[in-house]
Every structure is written in C-alpha cells, then in structure tokens.
C-alpha cells in the first residue's frame, strides 16, 4: 500500500467512522439514561436516510429534507419508547431491550413496504467535484459528513456538560430518585433522550445517503457497527463512543485495503469480540456501568 | 402549615405506616425519633410523594399533596435531604448545587445569590466546588446535601438522619447551622436516631414505633420522660441500659 492509498483509506474510514460515531453516541445516551441498549438505533439511521430521500423526491430543498427527516425520526423514536418500552418498565431492562429488537424488525419491515427493496441515493449537499487532500481526493459530501458530525458531537458535549438540563440528565443517570427529589422528571428525561437520539441518528442517515445509498435493510449493519463502536469506547461513555466510531471506521477501511473488501463487515465483529474478551469495559477503561 | 391525617403506606402488601397524624406549624422544628425500621424514612418519603399513600391525606396550607407527583411536591418547596445524602457522586459540588436549584430555576432569588448564601453557611463547599461530590468527606457530603436542598429555597426542609455516620463535632456544627436556618424562619421536620441532639434542636418531638406514633410532646417533655430516657438514651441512662437494648433494636 502506498502512502497515497493509505491516506485514501483513512479518509474513507473517517467518513464511515462519523456515522458509526453518531450511532454509537445514540446507544450511549440511551444506555446511560435508562440502562437500555436500543437495538433499533441503526434502523433510526436508515429511517432518517429514507425520509430524507422521500422528502427530496417530493421536491423539498436539501436543508428542508434534513430538518424534516430529523423531526420525523425524533417523533418515531419517542413513539417507540411510549408504545414498546415504557409499558414494560415493570418487566425489567432485559425485556425492554428485547422490545427494541422487536421494534427494529417492525421498522425494517415497514420501510420495505413503504419504500420497496431497492436502495436509493440522495444528491450530495454541494456538488460532486472531488477535492484534493494531499494526493488523495474526497467528494465534498465527505467533508459534510465529517464536519456535521463534529458539529453534532461538540453541540452535544456542550449541552450535557454546561446546560442545567444536560446536568439534570447526567444526575438522573447516576441517581434517579435523588434527581426526582430535585424536581427533575425522570419521564421527561427519558422522552427527551429518545427524541434526541432519534434526531442524531436521522442526521447521520441523511448525511451518509448521498455517499452510500440507503435501503430498508441498511439499518441492521449500521446498528451493529454503532453498537461495536459504543462497546469499543466503553458503553455509557460518550467520548469513548465517538472515538470508538472513528477507530472502527479507520480500522475497517485499512482492513479492506490490506485484506479484502469481502471481509469489511467481519472486521468490525472481530474487533467487537476482541474487546469483549480482553477489555470488557471498553478501550477507555475504568468507567464500567456503575450506578448507586 | 403541613398536615398529615391518618396516613397509611405500604411496600407491596406489607403496611409500614399504620395511620399517623402530624401537624407542623410554620417556623417550627419537629423531630421524629424512633428505632431502625420504625418507618421514619417511609414517613418522609410519603410526604415527598416517593411512596404513595394507601390511606389518609397530606395537605400543605390546605392543598392536598398526596395526589401530586414528586416533582409537583418539590415545586411546592417541600424539600428533602434524604437518608444517606443521595448526592450525584460523579458530578461536581457546583453541579450538585445547581441541580438543587432546578425546581426553582426561573423563580425566586437569583441562583447566584442563593449560591453565595450556601457558600457563606458552608465555606468548605466553596473551596471544593470543582471536586466530585463522591470524593468529599462524610461531613462535607452532608453539608452539600443540605446546601443542595437550600438551593431550592425550601419552605419546609425534611431531613432524614443528617447526623448519620458523622463525628460528634461535625454533627454539632451541622445542627448549629440548622438552628440558624430555623431562626431565619425555615420550618423543619427532622428524623433522627440520635434522640438527644435532635430534641436539643427541635421544639416538639414524636416517638415512632413500628409505624405508629406512640408519644408526642415538647422537646423538654420528652427529654424529661423516663421512658424516653430509658429507651433512646440507653447507654447514658445509667442503670437502665438494659431496657435500651429492648426497644432500641
Ligand atoms: N423499598 C422497600 N421495600 C420494602 N420494604 C421496605 C422498603 N423500604 C423500607 N421497607 C420496610 O419498611 C419498614 C420501615 O422502614 P424505614 O426505612 O421507613 O425505617 P426507618 O425508621 O427509617 O429506619 P432507619 O432508622 O434504619 O433508617 C422496615 O421494616 C423496612 O424493612
Ligand atoms: Mg431511615
């Protein structure tokens, strides 16, 4: 592999890594607020992409497709929580997790019935003229994906670290009863978290659709990659999730270069298994699930 | 101000509070003493709405509280300092205090003023405002728990065993602060196992046993009561220490 090829693989890794990172953040935010692993997270990304494509076919400008898809999937995510997860509160977290698996099948089937079996593209946000970075080239959409992902991650970080409501959500995650005694509604935190993670997933879906097409079945693999990335970063650790996402994307892309494209998906799962065997707490280490 | 009438509460099928009456007047400190498992914490949880009543009623200035959610009770400025402090361990001191103001973030005195007041009461908290709450000493944690509650500008403060696990000298400090707050007009319901120090602070006291109130009197009355002395000041009541192990469990 020449250096130019290497650079090209890294760039492609960062692009898919951005989507894995946003999906992983979704897993992590839901997990720390509720202890639920939302296995419909990947389908949310898919729904975002499909919604964006549909709105574009309806003649809306791209920015409106983006906002529309984000809003619709946020509502779908809250709806899933209300209908499939909340009623199972008393049955325990494991039952709720299984409900998210059920929801993911429903979303996939519904998407197939609505949009058919063929994957569709979305036009790039700003043209297709490749841009040179060193001696590698990227399409402008790559910069959109990476740039918007960074914006989303920074915005989320500021929200969770600096705002009172973000702090309230973190408080809820460590001690729900104490949070209620401060007047923080746990219900509202849960609804908010599902809306937010739905929105982030949809944003990822719309961003990536111009590069890799989107079809009803794409959610499963995106979800599993996102889950692998979240585990890599230590589930419940948002910074780890973002790093895990980029790391996974890059390793996967290099793997394609060194080994073969046929093994692309397998690489993610080999990494996932290695992490689970060797460092169950994730690469970021110590911060395992720890609740009072 | 606060009125509890014949309240009953159960965990599952097991009733823990068997019909309690309690009236708290504005500006007073009332203490509830009792052995482990008497139902003291359950009583405070029932007032805050964490435990739903299976009978009776709770009213604040005539408004029914027992039908409200925890968040709604908190917004009426009935604020609890729960047993074991229940701080947000990984969050900083400043963040814990900020969350204390959550229920009154848009009302009342500006949050920065409240923060100043809490830091004036507990200067140790200001020195450690960037530190994670879980790494504070026991005494500092209790100060933070009280400070966090004060950030909500309580009308009534519900305190569940603030002396638990603390050295006597720290307990004295904390109780001195509580007295100051009361002199400024803050009403309190104080649950304690340390009957002596609780009664020294409170105006009135109630003795709880197995989910019932068995004695109610002024603090002086209870301090002078031979039965209370025997059971709740066991070790210090000289010859009657034997009776203490019976009731004190
Ligand atoms: N969550 C719960 N589920 C079931 N039973 C409970 C629960 N919490 C308390 N109890 C029971 O209710 C009774 C009263 O408990 P409570 O915590 O109110 O006592 P307490 O007077 O505060 O005791 P302590 O002084 O040890 O704090 C006890 O018998 C206890 O076992
Ligand atoms: Mg108790």
Coordinates of N, CA and C in Angstrom, one line a residue, chain B residues 11 92 108 119 180 193 195 235 240:
Chain B
X11 N -45.4 -1.1 51.4 CA -44.5 -1.6 50.4 C -45.1 -2.9 49.9
X92 N -19.8 17.4 40.1 CA -19.1 18.2 41.0 C -20.0 18.8 42.0
X108 N -38.0 33.1 42.2 CA -37.3 33.4 43.5 C -36.0 34.2 43.3
X119 N -22.7 29.1 50.3 CA -21.2 29.1 50.5 C -20.9 29.9 51.8
X180 N -29.6 28.1 63.0 CA -29.5 29.4 62.4 C -30.6 29.5 61.3
X193 N -32.1 9.3 64.8 CA -31.9 8.2 65.8 C -31.2 8.8 67.0
X195 N -31.5 10.8 69.5 CA -32.6 11.5 70.1 C -32.2 12.7 70.9
X235 N -27.5 4.1 76.6 CA -26.2 3.9 77.2 C -25.9 5.0 78.3
X240 N -30.4 1.9 83.6 CA -31.5 1.4 82.7 C -31.1 1.0 81.3

